[in-house]
Amino acid sequence: MEILPEEIPVFPLFGTILLPNTILPLHIFEPRYRQMTEDSMDREQVIGMIQPKSQASEELFEIGCLGKIEQHQKLPNGNYMIRLGGVIRFRI
């Protein structure tokens, strides 16, 4: 990836971490995140993974990791199986 986008979709997921140069398989099933995945695939094919400060919190940690969608499969029920490759850390 040569030029990184200034704005990226962010996927807050408690208990899950993506680091640069690692792979994260994800099952995307919530409607809002299925839409985020579709939008991302139509654009730069990136998603920012970041952790909420607790499972019930909407407050996020400041550091996340930009992930490139390396593979994706749309399932018959509309869900997605994607494979994110960690690219670079970001700060919000």
PDB file of C-alpha atoms in Angstrom:
ATOM      1  CA  MET A   1       0.000   0.000   0.000  1.00  0.00           C
ATOM      2  CA  GLU A   2       1.660   3.174  -1.148  1.00  0.00           C
ATOM      3  CA  ILE A   3      -0.570   6.008   0.046  1.00  0.00           C
ATOM      4  CA  LEU A   4      -2.550   5.570   3.233  1.00  0.00           C
ATOM      5  CA  PRO A   5      -6.032   7.128   3.402  1.00  0.00           C
ATOM      6  CA  GLU A   6      -6.541  10.020   5.820  1.00  0.00           C
ATOM      7  CA  GLU A   7      -9.863   8.591   7.009  1.00  0.00           C
ATOM      8  CA  ILE A   8     -10.532   4.904   7.581  1.00  0.00           C
ATOM      9  CA  PRO A   9     -13.472   2.880   8.842  1.00  0.00           C
ATOM     10  CA  VAL A  10     -12.833   1.758  12.423  1.00  0.00           C
ATOM     11  CA  PHE A  11     -13.872  -1.597  13.826  1.00  0.00           C
ATOM     12  CA  PRO A  12     -13.767  -1.612  17.649  1.00  0.00           C
ATOM     13  CA  LEU A  13     -13.541  -5.206  18.821  1.00  0.00           C
ATOM     14  CA  PHE A  14     -12.883  -6.052  22.456  1.00  0.00           C
ATOM     15  CA  GLY A  15     -10.359  -8.816  23.098  1.00  0.00           C
ATOM     16  CA  THR A  16      -9.009  -8.791  19.539  1.00  0.00           C
ATOM     17  CA  ILE A  17      -5.790  -7.189  18.404  1.00  0.00           C
ATOM     18  CA  LEU A  18      -4.167  -6.711  15.022  1.00  0.00           C
ATOM     19  CA  LEU A  19      -0.474  -5.874  14.773  1.00  0.00           C
ATOM     20  CA  PRO A  20       1.601  -4.878  11.751  1.00  0.00           C
ATOM     21  CA  ASN A  21       2.776  -7.880   9.713  1.00  0.00           C
ATOM     22  CA  THR A  22       0.225 -10.250  11.262  1.00  0.00           C
ATOM     23  CA  ILE A  23      -2.961 -11.832   9.897  1.00  0.00           C
ATOM     24  CA  LEU A  24      -6.386 -11.651  11.544  1.00  0.00           C
ATOM     25  CA  PRO A  25      -9.292 -13.758  10.253  1.00  0.00           C
ATOM     26  CA  LEU A  26     -12.701 -12.262  11.070  1.00  0.00           C
ATOM     27  CA  HIS A  27     -16.318 -13.330  10.732  1.00  0.00           C
ATOM     28  CA  ILE A  28     -18.324 -10.158  10.077  1.00  0.00           C
ATOM     29  CA  PHE A  29     -21.996 -10.616  10.988  1.00  0.00           C
ATOM     30  CA  GLU A  30     -23.404  -7.407  12.481  1.00  0.00           C
ATOM     31  CA  PRO A  31     -25.278  -5.392   9.812  1.00  0.00           C
ATOM     32  CA  ARG A  32     -23.327  -2.170  10.446  1.00  0.00           C
ATOM     33  CA  TYR A  33     -19.982  -3.971  10.123  1.00  0.00           C
ATOM     34  CA  ARG A  34     -21.141  -5.915   7.058  1.00  0.00           C
ATOM     35  CA  GLN A  35     -21.895  -2.521   5.484  1.00  0.00           C
ATOM     36  CA  MET A  36     -18.509  -1.196   6.623  1.00  0.00           C
ATOM     37  CA  THR A  37     -16.830  -4.201   4.983  1.00  0.00           C
ATOM     38  CA  GLU A  38     -18.709  -3.685   1.712  1.00  0.00           C
ATOM     39  CA  ASP A  39     -17.869   0.039   1.709  1.00  0.00           C
ATOM     40  CA  SER A  40     -14.220  -0.720   2.443  1.00  0.00           C
ATOM     41  CA  MET A  41     -14.006  -3.237  -0.408  1.00  0.00           C
ATOM     42  CA  ASP A  42     -15.402  -0.589  -2.779  1.00  0.00           C
ATOM     43  CA  ARG A  43     -12.673   1.858  -1.714  1.00  0.00           C
ATOM     44  CA  GLU A  44      -9.167   1.305  -0.326  1.00  0.00           C
ATOM     45  CA  GLN A  45      -9.927  -2.149   1.165  1.00  0.00           C
ATOM     46  CA  VAL A  46      -8.709  -1.157   4.616  1.00  0.00           C
ATOM     47  CA  ILE A  47     -10.224  -1.294   8.094  1.00  0.00           C
ATOM     48  CA  GLY A  48      -8.809   0.115  11.312  1.00  0.00           C
ATOM     49  CA  MET A  49      -8.923  -2.376  14.174  1.00  0.00           C
ATOM     50  CA  ILE A  50      -8.970  -0.855  17.652  1.00  0.00           C
ATOM     51  CA  GLN A  51      -9.897  -2.002  21.139  1.00  0.00           C
ATOM     52  CA  PRO A  52     -12.596  -0.513  23.340  1.00  0.00           C
ATOM     53  CA  LYS A  53     -11.351   0.183  26.885  1.00  0.00           C
ATOM     54  CA  SER A  54     -13.785  -2.428  28.216  1.00  0.00           C
ATOM     55  CA  GLN A  55     -16.316  -4.827  26.740  1.00  0.00           C
ATOM     56  CA  ALA A  56     -19.239  -2.524  27.551  1.00  0.00           C
ATOM     57  CA  SER A  57     -17.435   0.746  26.787  1.00  0.00           C
ATOM     58  CA  GLU A  58     -17.723   2.970  23.734  1.00  0.00           C
ATOM     59  CA  GLU A  59     -14.464   4.656  24.782  1.00  0.00           C
ATOM     60  CA  LEU A  60     -11.553   3.483  22.637  1.00  0.00           C
ATOM     61  CA  PHE A  61      -7.831   3.150  23.188  1.00  0.00           C
ATOM     62  CA  GLU A  62      -5.825   5.713  21.190  1.00  0.00           C
ATOM     63  CA  ILE A  63      -3.705   3.249  19.188  1.00  0.00           C
ATOM     64  CA  GLY A  64      -5.034   0.808  16.603  1.00  0.00           C
ATOM     65  CA  CYS A  65      -3.746  -0.979  13.532  1.00  0.00           C
ATOM     66  CA  LEU A  66      -4.701  -0.458   9.911  1.00  0.00           C
ATOM     67  CA  GLY A  67      -5.620  -3.748   8.253  1.00  0.00           C
ATOM     68  CA  LYS A  68      -5.732  -4.466   4.523  1.00  0.00           C
ATOM     69  CA  ILE A  69      -8.477  -6.869   3.407  1.00  0.00           C
ATOM     70  CA  GLU A  70      -6.389  -9.581   1.758  1.00  0.00           C
ATOM     71  CA  GLN A  71      -9.203 -12.072   1.213  1.00  0.00           C
ATOM     72  CA  HIS A  72     -12.957 -11.945   1.558  1.00  0.00           C
ATOM     73  CA  GLN A  73     -15.865 -14.282   1.066  1.00  0.00           C
ATOM     74  CA  LYS A  74     -19.514 -13.278   1.215  1.00  0.00           C
ATOM     75  CA  LEU A  75     -21.567 -16.040   2.813  1.00  0.00           C
ATOM     76  CA  PRO A  76     -25.110 -16.971   1.662  1.00  0.00           C
ATOM     77  CA  ASN A  77     -26.616 -15.227   4.725  1.00  0.00           C
ATOM     78  CA  GLY A  78     -24.850 -11.929   3.865  1.00  0.00           C
ATOM     79  CA  ASN A  79     -22.096 -12.287   6.455  1.00  0.00           C
ATOM     80  CA  TYR A  80     -18.429 -12.032   5.471  1.00  0.00           C
ATOM     81  CA  MET A  81     -15.331 -14.022   6.222  1.00  0.00           C
ATOM     82  CA  ILE A  82     -12.357 -11.714   5.777  1.00  0.00           C
ATOM     83  CA  ARG A  83      -8.631 -11.944   6.286  1.00  0.00           C
ATOM     84  CA  LEU A  84      -6.954  -8.721   7.451  1.00  0.00           C
ATOM     85  CA  GLY A  85      -3.244  -8.177   7.077  1.00  0.00           C
ATOM     86  CA  GLY A  86      -1.797  -5.714   9.589  1.00  0.00           C
ATOM     87  CA  VAL A  87      -0.141  -2.764   7.863  1.00  0.00           C
ATOM     88  CA  ILE A  88       0.718   0.058  10.259  1.00  0.00           C
ATOM     89  CA  ARG A  89      -0.327   1.408  13.639  1.00  0.00           C
ATOM     90  CA  PHE A  90      -2.449   4.543  13.825  1.00  0.00           C
ATOM     91  CA  ARG A  91      -3.434   7.023  16.521  1.00  0.00           C
ATOM     92  CA  ILE A  92      -6.916   8.508  16.833  1.00  0.00           C
TER      93      ILE A  92
END
